[in-house]
Coordinates of C-alpha atoms in Angstrom, one line a residue:
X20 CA 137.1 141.4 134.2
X21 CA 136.2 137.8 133.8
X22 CA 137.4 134.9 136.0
X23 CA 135.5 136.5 138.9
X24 CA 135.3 134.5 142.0
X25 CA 132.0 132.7 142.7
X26 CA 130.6 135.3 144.7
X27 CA 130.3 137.9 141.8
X28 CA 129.6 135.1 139.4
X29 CA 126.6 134.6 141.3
X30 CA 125.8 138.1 141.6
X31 CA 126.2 138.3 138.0
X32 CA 124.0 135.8 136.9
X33 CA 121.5 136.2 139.4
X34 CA 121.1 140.2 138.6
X35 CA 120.3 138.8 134.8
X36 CA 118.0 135.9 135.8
X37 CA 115.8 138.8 137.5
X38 CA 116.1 141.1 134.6
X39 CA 115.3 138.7 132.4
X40 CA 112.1 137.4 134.8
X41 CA 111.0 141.1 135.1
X42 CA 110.3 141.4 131.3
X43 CA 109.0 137.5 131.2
X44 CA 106.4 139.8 133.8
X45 CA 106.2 142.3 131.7
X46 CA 105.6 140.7 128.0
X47 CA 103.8 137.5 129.2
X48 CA 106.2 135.7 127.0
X49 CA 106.4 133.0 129.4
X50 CA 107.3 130.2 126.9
X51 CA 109.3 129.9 125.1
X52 CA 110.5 133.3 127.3
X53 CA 111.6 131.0 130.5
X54 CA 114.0 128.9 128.4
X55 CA 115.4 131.3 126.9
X56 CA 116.1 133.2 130.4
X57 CA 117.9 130.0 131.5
X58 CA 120.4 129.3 129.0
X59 CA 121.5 133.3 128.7
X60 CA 121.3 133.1 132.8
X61 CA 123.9 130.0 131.9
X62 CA 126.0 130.8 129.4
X63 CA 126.5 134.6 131.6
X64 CA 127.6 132.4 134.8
X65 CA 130.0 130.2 132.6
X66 CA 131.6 133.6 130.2
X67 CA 131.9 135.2 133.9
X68 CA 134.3 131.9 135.2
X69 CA 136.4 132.9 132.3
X70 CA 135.1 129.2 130.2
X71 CA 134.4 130.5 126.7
X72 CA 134.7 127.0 125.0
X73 CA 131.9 125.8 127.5
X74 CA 129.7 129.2 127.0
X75 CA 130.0 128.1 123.1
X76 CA 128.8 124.5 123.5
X77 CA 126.0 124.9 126.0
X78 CA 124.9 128.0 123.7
X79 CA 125.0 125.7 120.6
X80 CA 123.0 123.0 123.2
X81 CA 120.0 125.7 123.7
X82 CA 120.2 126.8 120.2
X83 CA 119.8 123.5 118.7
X84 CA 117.4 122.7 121.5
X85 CA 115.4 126.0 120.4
X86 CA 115.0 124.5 116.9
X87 CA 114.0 121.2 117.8
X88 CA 111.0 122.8 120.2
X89 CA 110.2 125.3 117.0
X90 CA 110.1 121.9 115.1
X91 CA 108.1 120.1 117.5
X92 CA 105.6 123.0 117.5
X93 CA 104.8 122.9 114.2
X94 CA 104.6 119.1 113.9
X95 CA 101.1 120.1 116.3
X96 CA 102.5 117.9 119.3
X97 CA 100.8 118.3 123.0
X98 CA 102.4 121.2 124.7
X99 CA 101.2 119.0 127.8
X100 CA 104.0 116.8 126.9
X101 CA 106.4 119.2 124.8
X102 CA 106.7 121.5 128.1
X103 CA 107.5 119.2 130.7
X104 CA 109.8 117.2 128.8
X105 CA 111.7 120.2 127.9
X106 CA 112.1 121.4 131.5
X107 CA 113.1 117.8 132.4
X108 CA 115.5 117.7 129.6
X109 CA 117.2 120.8 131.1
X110 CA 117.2 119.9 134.4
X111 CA 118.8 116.8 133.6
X112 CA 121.6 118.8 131.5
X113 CA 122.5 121.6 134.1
X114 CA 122.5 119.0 137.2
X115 CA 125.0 116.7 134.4
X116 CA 126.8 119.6 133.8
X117 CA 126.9 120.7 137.5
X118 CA 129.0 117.3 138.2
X119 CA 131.7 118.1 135.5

C-alpha cells in the first residue's frame, strides 16, 4: 500500500491538504490551523513514498516547532513578526528538504 508512485503520492496528499483547508473554512482556526495542515499534508506525502524514518523526523521538526510558537505566544511577542517568520522558517525547510 505504501511506496506509491508520485502520481498517487500526489493525489494523496493533495486530497488531505483540501480536507484539511475545508475545516480551516469551516472552524476559522486559521492559525495556528495552517501549520498544522502543512506538516500532516508532509509527513502524509513522505509515510506514502514508503520513508518512515523521514515522516518521524520532520514530525518531531513541526512538533518541536509547535512548542516553540506556543512558547513564543505566551512570552506576548508581535504576531506581526511571529507569523511571517514562521512561514519563512518553513518554506525554507520544505524547499531544504526538497533538495535532499
Amino acid at each position: 500500500m505504501f511506496g506509491l508512485k508520485t502520481k498517487g503520492r500526489d493525489g494523496v496528499s493533495s486530497g488531505v491538504f483540501l480536507i484539511g483547508f475545508g475545516l480551516l473554512y469551516l472552524t476559522q482556526w486559521w492559525w495556528p490551523g495552517l501549520m498544522i495542515l502543512l506538516g500532516v499534508t508532509g509527513i502524509v506525502d513522505i509515510v506514502m513514498s514508503g520513508h518512515w524514518k523521514d515522516a518521524l523526523k520532520t514530525a518531531a521538526v513541526f512538533l518541536i516547532a509547535a512548542a516553540m510558537l506556543w512558547g513564543l505566544v505566551w512570552t506576548g511577542i508581535m504576531w506581526s513578526i511571529l507569523i511571517p517568520g514562521t512561514l519563512i522558517a518553513v518554506g525554507i525547510f520544505l524547499v531544504y528538504r526538497g533538495f535532499k
